[in-house]
XYZ file of C-alpha atoms in Angstrom:
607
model
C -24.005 -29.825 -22.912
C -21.351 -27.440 -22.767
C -20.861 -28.379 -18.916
C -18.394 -31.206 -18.678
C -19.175 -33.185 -15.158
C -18.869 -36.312 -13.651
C -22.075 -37.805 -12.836
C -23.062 -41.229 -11.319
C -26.112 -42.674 -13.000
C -27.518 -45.749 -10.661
C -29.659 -48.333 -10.497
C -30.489 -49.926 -6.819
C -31.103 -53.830 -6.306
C -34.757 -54.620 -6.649
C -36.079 -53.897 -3.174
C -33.073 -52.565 -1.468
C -33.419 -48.825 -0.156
C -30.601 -46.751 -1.232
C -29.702 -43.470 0.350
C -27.597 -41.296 -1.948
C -25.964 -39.649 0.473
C -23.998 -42.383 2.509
C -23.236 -43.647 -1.597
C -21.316 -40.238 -2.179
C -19.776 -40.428 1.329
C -18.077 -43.533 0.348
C -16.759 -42.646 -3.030
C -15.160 -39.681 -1.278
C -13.940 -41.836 0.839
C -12.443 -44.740 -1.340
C -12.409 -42.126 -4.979
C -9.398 -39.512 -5.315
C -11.502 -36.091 -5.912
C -10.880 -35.541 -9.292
C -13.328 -39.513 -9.672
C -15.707 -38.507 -7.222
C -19.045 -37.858 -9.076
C -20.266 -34.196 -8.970
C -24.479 -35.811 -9.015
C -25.699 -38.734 -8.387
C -29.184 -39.853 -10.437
C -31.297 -42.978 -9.231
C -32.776 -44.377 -12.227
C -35.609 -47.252 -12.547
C -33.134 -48.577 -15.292
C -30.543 -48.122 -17.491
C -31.241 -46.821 -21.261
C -30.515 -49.605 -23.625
C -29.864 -49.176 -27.282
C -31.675 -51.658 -29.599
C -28.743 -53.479 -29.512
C -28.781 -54.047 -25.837
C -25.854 -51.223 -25.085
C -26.253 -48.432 -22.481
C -27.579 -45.063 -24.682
C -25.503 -42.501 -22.947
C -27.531 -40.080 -25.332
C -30.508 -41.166 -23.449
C -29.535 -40.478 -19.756
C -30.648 -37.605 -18.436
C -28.493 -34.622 -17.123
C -28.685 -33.933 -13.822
C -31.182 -30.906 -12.743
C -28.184 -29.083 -10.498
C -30.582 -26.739 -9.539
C -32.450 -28.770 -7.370
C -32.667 -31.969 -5.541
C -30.842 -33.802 -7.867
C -30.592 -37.238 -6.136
C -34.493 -36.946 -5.438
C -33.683 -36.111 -1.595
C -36.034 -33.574 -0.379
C -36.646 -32.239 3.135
C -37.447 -34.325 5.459
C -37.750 -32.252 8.365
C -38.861 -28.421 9.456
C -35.738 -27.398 9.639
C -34.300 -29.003 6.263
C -36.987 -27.302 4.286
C -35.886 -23.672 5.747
C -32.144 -24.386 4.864
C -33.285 -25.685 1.400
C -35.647 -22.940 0.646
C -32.736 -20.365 2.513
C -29.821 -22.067 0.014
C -32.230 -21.493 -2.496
C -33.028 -18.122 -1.881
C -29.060 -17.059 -1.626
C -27.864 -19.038 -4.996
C -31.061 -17.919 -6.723
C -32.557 -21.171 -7.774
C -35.941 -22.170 -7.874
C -35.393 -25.352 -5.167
C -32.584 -27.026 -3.517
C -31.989 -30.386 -2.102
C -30.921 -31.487 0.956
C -27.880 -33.089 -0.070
C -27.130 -30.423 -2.551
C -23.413 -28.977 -2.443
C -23.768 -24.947 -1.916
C -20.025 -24.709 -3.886
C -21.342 -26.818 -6.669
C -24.484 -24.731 -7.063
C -22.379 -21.578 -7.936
C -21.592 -20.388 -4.270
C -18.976 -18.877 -3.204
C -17.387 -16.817 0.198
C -19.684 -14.082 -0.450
C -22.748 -15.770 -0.495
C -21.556 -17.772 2.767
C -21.626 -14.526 4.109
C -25.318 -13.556 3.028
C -26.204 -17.528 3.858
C -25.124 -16.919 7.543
C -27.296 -14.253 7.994
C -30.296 -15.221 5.961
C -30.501 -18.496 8.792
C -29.795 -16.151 11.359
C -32.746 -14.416 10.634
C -34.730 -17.295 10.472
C -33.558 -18.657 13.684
C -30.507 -20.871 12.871
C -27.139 -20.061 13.835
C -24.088 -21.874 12.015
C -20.875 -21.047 11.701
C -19.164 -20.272 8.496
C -16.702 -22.965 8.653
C -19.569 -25.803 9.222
C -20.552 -23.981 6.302
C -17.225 -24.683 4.511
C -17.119 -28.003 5.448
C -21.109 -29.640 4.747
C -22.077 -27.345 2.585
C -25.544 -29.223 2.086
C -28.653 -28.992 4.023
C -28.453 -32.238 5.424
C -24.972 -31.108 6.739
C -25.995 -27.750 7.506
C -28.920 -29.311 9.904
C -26.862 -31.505 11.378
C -24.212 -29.131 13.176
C -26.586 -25.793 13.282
C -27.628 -24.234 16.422
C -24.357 -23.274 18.079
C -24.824 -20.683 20.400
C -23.770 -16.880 18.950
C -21.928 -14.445 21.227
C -24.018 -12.509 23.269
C -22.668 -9.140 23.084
C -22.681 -6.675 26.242
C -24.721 -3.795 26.143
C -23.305 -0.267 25.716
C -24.265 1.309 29.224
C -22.709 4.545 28.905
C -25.880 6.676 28.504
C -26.302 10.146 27.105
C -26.976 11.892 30.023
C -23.771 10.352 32.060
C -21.821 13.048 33.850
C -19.491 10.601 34.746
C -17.692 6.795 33.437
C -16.622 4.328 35.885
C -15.270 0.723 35.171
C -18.149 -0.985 35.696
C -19.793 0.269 32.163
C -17.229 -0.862 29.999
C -17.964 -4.636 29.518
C -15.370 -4.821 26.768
C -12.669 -3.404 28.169
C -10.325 -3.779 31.224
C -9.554 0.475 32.579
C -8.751 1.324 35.822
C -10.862 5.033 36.894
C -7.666 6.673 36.698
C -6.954 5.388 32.844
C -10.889 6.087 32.367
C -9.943 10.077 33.687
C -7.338 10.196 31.278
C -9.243 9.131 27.802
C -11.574 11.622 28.931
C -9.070 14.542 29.162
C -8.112 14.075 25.220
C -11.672 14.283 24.023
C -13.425 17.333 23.145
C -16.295 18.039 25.299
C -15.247 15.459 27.648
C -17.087 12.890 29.468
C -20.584 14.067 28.086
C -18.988 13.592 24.686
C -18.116 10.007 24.856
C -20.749 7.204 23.400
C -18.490 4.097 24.176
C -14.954 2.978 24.763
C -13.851 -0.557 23.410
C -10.578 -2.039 22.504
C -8.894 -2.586 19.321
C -9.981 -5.476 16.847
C -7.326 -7.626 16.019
C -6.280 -6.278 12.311
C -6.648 -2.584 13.991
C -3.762 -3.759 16.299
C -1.632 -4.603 14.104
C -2.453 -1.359 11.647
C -2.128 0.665 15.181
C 1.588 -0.919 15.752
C 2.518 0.021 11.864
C 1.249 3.265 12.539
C 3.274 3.969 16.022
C 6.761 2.698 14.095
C 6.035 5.084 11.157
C 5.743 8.317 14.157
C 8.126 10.696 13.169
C 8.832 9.316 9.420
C 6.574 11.528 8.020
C 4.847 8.985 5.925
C 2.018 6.451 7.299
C 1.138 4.447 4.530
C -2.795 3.328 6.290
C -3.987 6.938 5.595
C -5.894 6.036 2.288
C -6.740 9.039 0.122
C -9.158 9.458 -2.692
C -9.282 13.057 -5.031
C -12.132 13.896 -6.530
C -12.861 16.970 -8.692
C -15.856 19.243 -8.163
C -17.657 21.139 -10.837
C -18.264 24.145 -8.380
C -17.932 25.226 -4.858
C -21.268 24.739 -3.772
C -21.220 21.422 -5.531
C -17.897 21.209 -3.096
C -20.203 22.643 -0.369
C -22.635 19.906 -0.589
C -20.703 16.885 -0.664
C -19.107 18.243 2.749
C -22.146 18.392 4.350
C -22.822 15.388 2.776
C -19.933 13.303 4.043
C -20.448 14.890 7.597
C -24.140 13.422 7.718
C -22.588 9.818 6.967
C -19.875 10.201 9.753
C -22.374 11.275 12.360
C -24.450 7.962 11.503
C -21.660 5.537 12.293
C -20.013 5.583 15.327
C -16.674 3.546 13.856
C -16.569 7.084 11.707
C -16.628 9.080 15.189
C -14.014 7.235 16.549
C -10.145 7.503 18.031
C -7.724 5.317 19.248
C -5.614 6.239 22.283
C -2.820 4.594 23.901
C -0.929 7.054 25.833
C -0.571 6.061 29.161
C -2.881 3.180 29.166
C -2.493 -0.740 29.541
C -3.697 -1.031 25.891
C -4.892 0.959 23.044
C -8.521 1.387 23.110
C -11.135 2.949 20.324
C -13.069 6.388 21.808
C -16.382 6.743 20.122
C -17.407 10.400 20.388
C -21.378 11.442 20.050
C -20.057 14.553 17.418
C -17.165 15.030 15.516
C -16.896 17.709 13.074
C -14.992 16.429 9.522
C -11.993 18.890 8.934
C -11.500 20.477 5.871
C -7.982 22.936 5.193
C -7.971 24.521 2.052
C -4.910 24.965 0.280
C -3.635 27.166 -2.981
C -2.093 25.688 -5.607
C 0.580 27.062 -8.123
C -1.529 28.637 -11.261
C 0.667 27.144 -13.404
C 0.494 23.590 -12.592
C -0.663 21.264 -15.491
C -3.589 19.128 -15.206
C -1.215 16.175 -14.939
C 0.112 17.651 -11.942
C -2.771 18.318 -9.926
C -3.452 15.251 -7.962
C 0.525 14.574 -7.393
C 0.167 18.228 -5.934
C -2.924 17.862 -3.853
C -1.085 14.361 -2.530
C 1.448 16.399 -1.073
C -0.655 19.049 0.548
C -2.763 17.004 2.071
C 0.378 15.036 3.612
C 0.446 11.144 4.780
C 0.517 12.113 8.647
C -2.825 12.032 10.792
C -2.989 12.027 14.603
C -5.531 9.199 15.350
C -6.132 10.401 18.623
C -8.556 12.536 17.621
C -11.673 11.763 15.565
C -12.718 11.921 13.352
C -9.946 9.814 11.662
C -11.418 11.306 8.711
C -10.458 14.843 6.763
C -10.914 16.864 3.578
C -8.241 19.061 1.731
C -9.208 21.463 -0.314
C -8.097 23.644 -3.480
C -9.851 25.879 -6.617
C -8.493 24.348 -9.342
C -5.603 25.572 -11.421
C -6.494 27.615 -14.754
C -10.207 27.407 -13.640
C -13.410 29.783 -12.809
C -14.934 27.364 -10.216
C -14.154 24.103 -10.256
C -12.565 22.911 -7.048
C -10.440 20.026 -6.103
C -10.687 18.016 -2.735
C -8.570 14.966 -0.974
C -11.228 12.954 1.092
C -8.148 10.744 3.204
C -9.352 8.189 5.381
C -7.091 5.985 8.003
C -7.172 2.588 7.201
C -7.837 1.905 11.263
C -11.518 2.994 10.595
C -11.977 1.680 7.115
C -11.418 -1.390 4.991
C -12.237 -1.720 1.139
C -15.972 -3.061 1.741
C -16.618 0.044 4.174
C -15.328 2.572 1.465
C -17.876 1.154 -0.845
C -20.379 1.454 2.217
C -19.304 5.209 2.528
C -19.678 5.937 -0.987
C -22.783 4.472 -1.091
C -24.496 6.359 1.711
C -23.168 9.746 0.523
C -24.713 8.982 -3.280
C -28.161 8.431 -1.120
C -27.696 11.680 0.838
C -26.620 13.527 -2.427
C -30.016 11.730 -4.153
C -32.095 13.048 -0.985
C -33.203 9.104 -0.208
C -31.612 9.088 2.971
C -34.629 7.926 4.300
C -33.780 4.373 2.509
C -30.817 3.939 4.061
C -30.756 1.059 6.922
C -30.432 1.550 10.500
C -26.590 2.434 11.111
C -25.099 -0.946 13.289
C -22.252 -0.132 16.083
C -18.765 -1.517 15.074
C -18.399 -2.595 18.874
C -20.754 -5.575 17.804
C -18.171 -6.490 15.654
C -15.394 -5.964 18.432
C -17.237 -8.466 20.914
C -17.544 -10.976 18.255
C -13.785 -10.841 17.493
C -12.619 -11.039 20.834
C -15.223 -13.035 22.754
C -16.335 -15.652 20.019
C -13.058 -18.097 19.842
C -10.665 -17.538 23.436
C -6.672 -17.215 22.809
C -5.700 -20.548 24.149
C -7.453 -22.067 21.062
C -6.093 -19.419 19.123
C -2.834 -20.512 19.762
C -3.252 -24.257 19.894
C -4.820 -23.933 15.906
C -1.565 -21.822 15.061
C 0.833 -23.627 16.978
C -0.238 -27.034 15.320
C -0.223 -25.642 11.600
C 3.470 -23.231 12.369
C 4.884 -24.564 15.184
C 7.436 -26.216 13.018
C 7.923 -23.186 10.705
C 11.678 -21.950 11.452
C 12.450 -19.620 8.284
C 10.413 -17.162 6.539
C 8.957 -17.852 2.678
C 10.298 -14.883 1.084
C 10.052 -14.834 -2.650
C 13.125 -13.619 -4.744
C 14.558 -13.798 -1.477
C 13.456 -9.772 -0.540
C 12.714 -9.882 3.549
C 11.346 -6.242 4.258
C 7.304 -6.069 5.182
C 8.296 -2.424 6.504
C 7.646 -0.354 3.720
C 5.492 2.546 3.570
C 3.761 1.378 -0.125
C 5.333 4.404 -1.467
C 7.636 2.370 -4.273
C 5.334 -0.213 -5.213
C 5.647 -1.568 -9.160
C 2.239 -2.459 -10.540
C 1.115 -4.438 -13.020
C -2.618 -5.789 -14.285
C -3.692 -9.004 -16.278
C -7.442 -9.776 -16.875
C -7.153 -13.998 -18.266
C -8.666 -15.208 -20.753
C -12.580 -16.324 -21.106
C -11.425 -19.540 -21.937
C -8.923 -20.095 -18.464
C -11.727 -17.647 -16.418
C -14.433 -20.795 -17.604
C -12.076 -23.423 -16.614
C -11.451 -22.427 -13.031
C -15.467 -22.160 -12.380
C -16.027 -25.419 -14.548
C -13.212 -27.242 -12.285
C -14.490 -25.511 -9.015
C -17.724 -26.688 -9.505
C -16.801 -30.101 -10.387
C -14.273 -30.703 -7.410
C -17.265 -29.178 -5.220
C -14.783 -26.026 -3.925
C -14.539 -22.587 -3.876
C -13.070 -20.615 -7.042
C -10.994 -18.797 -4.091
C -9.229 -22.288 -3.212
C -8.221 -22.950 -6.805
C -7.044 -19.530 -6.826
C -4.968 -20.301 -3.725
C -3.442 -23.374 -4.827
C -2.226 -21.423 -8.103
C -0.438 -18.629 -5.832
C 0.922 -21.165 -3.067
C 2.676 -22.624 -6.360
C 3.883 -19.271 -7.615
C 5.113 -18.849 -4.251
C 6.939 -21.810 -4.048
C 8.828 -21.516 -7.345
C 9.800 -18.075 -6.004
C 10.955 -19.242 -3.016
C 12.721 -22.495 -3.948
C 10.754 -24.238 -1.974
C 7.294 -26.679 -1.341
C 6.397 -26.005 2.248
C 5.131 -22.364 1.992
C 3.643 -19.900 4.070
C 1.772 -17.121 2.511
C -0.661 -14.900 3.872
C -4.311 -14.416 3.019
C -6.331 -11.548 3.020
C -9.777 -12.650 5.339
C -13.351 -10.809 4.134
C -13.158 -10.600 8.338
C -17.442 -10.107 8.087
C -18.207 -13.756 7.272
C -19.111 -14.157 11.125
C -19.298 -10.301 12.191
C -23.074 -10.684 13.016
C -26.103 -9.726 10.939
C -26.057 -7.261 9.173
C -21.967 -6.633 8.734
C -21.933 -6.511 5.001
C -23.434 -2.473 5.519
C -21.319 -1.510 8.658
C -18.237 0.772 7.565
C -15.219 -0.017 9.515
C -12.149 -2.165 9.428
C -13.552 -6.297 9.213
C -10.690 -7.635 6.894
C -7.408 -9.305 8.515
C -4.440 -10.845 6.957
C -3.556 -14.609 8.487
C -1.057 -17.595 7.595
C -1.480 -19.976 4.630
C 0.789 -22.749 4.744
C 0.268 -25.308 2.349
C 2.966 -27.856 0.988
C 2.518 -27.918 -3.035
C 4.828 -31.078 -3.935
C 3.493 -34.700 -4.400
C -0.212 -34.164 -5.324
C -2.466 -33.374 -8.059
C -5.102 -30.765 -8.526
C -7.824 -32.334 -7.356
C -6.327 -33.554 -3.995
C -4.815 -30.061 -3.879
C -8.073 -27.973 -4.063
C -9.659 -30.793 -1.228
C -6.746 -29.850 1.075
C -6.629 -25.657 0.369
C -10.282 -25.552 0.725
C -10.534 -27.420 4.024
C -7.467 -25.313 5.222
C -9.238 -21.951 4.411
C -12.610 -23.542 6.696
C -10.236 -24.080 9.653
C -8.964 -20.448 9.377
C -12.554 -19.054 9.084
C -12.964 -20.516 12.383
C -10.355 -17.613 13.760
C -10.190 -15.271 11.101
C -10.421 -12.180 13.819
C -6.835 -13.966 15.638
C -3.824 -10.982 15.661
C -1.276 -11.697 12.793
C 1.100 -11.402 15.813
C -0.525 -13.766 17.681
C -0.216 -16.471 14.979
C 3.273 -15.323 14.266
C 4.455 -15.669 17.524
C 3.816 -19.470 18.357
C 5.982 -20.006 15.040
C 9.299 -21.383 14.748
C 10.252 -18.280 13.110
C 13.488 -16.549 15.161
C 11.547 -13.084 16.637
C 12.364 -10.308 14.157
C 11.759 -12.211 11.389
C 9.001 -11.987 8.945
C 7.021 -15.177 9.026
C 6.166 -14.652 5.292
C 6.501 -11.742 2.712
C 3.912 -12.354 0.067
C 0.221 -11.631 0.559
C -2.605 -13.208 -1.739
C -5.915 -11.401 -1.738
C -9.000 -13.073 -3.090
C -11.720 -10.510 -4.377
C -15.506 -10.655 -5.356
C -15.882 -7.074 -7.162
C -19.231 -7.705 -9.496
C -19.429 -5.210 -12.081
C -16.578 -2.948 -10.795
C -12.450 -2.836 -10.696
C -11.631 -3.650 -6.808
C -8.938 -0.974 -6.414
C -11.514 1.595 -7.617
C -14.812 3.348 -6.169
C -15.686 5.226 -9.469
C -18.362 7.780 -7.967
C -18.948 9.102 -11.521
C -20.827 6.186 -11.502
C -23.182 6.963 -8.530
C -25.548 9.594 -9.986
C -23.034 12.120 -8.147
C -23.578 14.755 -10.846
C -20.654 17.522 -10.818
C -17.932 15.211 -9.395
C -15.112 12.921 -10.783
C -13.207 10.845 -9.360
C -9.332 11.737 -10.151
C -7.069 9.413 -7.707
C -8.491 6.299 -5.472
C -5.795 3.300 -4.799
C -4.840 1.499 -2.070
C -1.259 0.227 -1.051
C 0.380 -2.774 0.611
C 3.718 -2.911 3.081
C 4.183 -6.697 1.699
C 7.165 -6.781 -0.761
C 4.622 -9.032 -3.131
C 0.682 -8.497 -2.835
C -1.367 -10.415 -5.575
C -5.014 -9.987 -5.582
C -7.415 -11.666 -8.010
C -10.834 -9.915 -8.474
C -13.768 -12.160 -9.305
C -16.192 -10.140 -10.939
C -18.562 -12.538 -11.304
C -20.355 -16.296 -12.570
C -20.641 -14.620 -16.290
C -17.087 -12.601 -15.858
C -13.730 -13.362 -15.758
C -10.606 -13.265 -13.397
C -7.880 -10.053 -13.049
C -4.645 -10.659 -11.630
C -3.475 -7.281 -9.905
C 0.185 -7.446 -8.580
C 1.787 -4.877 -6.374
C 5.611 -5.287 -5.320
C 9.011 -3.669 -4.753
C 12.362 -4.295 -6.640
C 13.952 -6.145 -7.706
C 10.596 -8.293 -8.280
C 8.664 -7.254 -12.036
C 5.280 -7.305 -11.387
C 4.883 -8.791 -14.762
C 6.557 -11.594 -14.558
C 4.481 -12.698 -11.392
C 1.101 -11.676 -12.969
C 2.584 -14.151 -15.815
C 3.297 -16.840 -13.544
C -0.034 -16.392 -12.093
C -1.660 -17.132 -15.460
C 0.479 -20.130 -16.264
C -0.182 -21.377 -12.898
C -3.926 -21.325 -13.563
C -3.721 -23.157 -16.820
């Protein structure tokens, strides 16, 4: 009731065995999606009415939260991926041919899934995940081997660095020499020295062709408000206890004269904070505009940490003060703000103590670049672009150099009754909300565009296989890839098949460069390879663009100014804030595009 589904109801030939699962592998096979049953219930025999008809009031719904098909565990290691599935989605039991995406999961969980079986001995990957996402499947692929990551064998007490203990990173002595000569405090002041991961290359390159503009659109700022200088005081000393726990917070990147750019983590680096004076007469309206431009949009990332404060007593005021916290977007990513916030409303609530054991980011580094090599990085990317040869470029605008400094905005939050339809179709189609979500963009972008065959790209969480324990490390996980996905010829169901099993092969190298994929294209160098960037967000409880500390027990301190801004011409992101929520559509472009009329699109797409 009040949950349409498909559902198989059968009854097996006296005496012959029937196994449910090699039933639903056939209807996928021989059923379009949209007929292939989302249960399947073994019954003694059918319900007859006294008239001899089947009583469809008298079959019984299927129990989706548990082994539905009355396949339990057979096995050690199917009973610890049911009881882990069940764990993750919250239910009470799970079956082994249960589908993970039809129980209410989504990329998220995947996430907390991977790690939960890591824990308990089972490594998978998250696109085996994607692709059997039932126990049964789960236990049949599980127990590829994870990347061993090389120790960090620079100790404290090192008076000196050679080659040999940097296992991540190609330097000659005299390259070594010369890193050391730009820190503070040299050589006894550096923890580690790693490369770049791959979406910190490409923010690195942005950030070297915006040198001298005066503008570097990756330096994210937030303003808050302070209800008194010691109150100002506090969260300093606050924020500087966070940095000194994570060493991505600690960190530089330095490229001069060196092969490649590599990431300096130093043992102490002291926050900066610059006070500034304001004009006295400036109106309330005009105080974060104002603070915006003292602070400035240019930081040298050479030195660390890439973090700073600007400070100001407030206009027409006693003691309330005003600060920019600005952070570069090479050492944080949306999840990691959150992270940050969260630790410094612990410090400010003196639980510090509850507060996990800070992870190093170069974990995450040696996963990136060790887990998949870049000749199967290229061969995925050459297959799905090789025959790419112009850009998809909505209303026809070409430039992914801007500095986010013009964007046009717009918001739409659907309705309940299209936000229920999505999850209701999801679940029955046995996908990811996030694919259907997809499938409605790749069409917007192909009306845009005039065309079927579109490439898009899509924002990647980037932590789905970033180790244990990734969801609490700040730093910069996420990474923009290629979409391409031809819209013409097929129906929803078939659609949402093919968009979800495209987004579980990109999993597999969600930490490749975006210049790596865009290279083995057909697109003429130069050229953008697409201009319109889709970004699928889980935000429970909270607006995705927005870390409101007000709500953090942070007594004293409001939050004035937080947002964060895209070089894309068109960026749509929809935030999912949950099973009992709906969907917003937030749309960021330049002109001549109206963000209106794509958020608009967006909606009609969905319905």
């Amino acid at each position: 009731p009040g949950d349409n589904r498909l559902v198989a109801y059968i009854v097996p030939a006296a005496g012959d065995g029937l196994d449910v699962s090699v039933l639903r592998e056939r209807a996928a096979q021989a059923l379009p999606d949209y007929m292939v049953p989302s249960a399947f219930v073994v019954l003694d025999v059918l319900p007859l009415t006294a008239n001899g008809k089947l009583d469809r009031r008298a079959l019984p719904a299927p129990e989706f939260g548990g082994a539905v098909d009355g396949r339990g565990p057979r096995t050690v290691r199917e009973r610890l991926l049911c009881e882990a599935f069940a764990e993750v989605l919250g239910l009470e039991k799970v079956g082994i041919d249960d589908n993970f995406f039809e129980l209410g999961g989504h990329s998220l969980l995947v996430v907390s899934l991977v790690e939960v079986l890591r824990q308990r001995g089972v490594v998978v990957s998250v696109r085996a995940l994607f692709q059997a996402p039932t126990p049964a499947g789960v236990a049949a692929v599980a127990g590829d081997e994870a990347v061993v990551v090389p120790a960090n064998l620079i100790s404290e007490d090192a008076g000196a660095i050679t080659p040999e203990m940097l296992p991540l990173v190609e330097l000659s002595q005299a390259e070594i020499d010369r890193i050391a000569e730009t820190v503070p405090g040299g050589v006894p002041n550096i923890a580690d020295i790693y490369p770049l991961a791959p979406l910190q290359e490409g923010i690195f390159f942005h950030h070297l062709m915006a040198a001298g503009s005066g503008a570097d659109a990756y330096i994210l700022p937030t303003v808050l408000a302070f209800d008194s200088r010691d109150r100002l005081d506090a969260f300093v000393r606050v924020l500087q206890q966070v940095v000194d726990r994570h060493d991505i917070l600690r960190t530089a990147v330095v490229s001069q004269g060196l092969s490649e750019p590599v990431q300096v983590v130093v043992r102490r680096a002291e926050v900066p904070v610059r006070q500034v004076v304001l004009d006295a007469a400036l109106s309330a309206e005009d105080v974060v505009p104002a603070m915006l431009a003292a602070a400035g949009s240019v930081m040298e990332v050479s030195q660390a940490p890439l973090v700073r404060l600007t400070v100001a007593r407030r206009p027409a005021t006693e003691s309330a003060w005003v600060a920019v916290v600005q952070v570069h977007h090479l050492v944080q990513d949306h999840t990691a703000l959150e992270v940050l916030f969260g630790e410094i409303q612990a410090f400010w609530a003196g639980h510090e103590r509850l507060l996990p054991q800070p992870l190093p980011f170069r974990d995450f580094v040696a996963q990136a670049r060790l887990g998949v090599s870049r000749e199967s990085q290229e061969a995925f990317f050459t297959e799905l672009l090789g025959e790419v040869t112009e850009p998809t470029a909505p209303f026809g605008v070409l430039d992914v150099q801007g500095d986010g400094t013009d964007v046009l905005e717009s918001r739409l939050v659907f309705d309940a009754e299209i936000s229920v339809g999505v999850r209701q179709e999801a679940q029955r189609l046995g996908v990811s909300a996030a694919a259907l979500l997809h499938v409605a963009f790749a069409r917007v972008v192909a009306a845009a565009s005039g065309r079927e065959d579109v490439v898009f790209g899509t924002v990647l969480f980037g932590r789905m296989q970033a180790g244990a324990g990734a969801d609490r490390v700040p730093g910069l996980f996420i990474n923009t890839l290629p979409v391409r996905f031809e819209v013409g010829g097929v129906g929803v169901g078939e659609a949402a098949g093919r968009m979800h099993a495209s987004l579980a092969e990109l999993l597999a190298f969600e930490h490749t460069p975006l210049a790596s994929a865009q290279r083995v294209s057909g697109v003429a160098s130069g050229s953008p390879l697409f201009t319109a960037l889709f970004n699928y967000r889980h935000t429970p409880g909270a607006d995705a663009e927005v870390i409101d500390v007000t709500a953090t027990g942070m007594d004293g301190v409001e939050l004035l100014y937080a947002h964060e801004r895209t070089n894309y011409p068109l960026m749509v992101a929809v935030d999912d804030a949950g099973t009992d929520a709906g969907f917003a559509v937030s749309v960021q472009c330049v002109a001549p595009i109206d963000p209106h009329s794509v958020a608009s699109l967006m909606r009609t797409a969905v319905s």
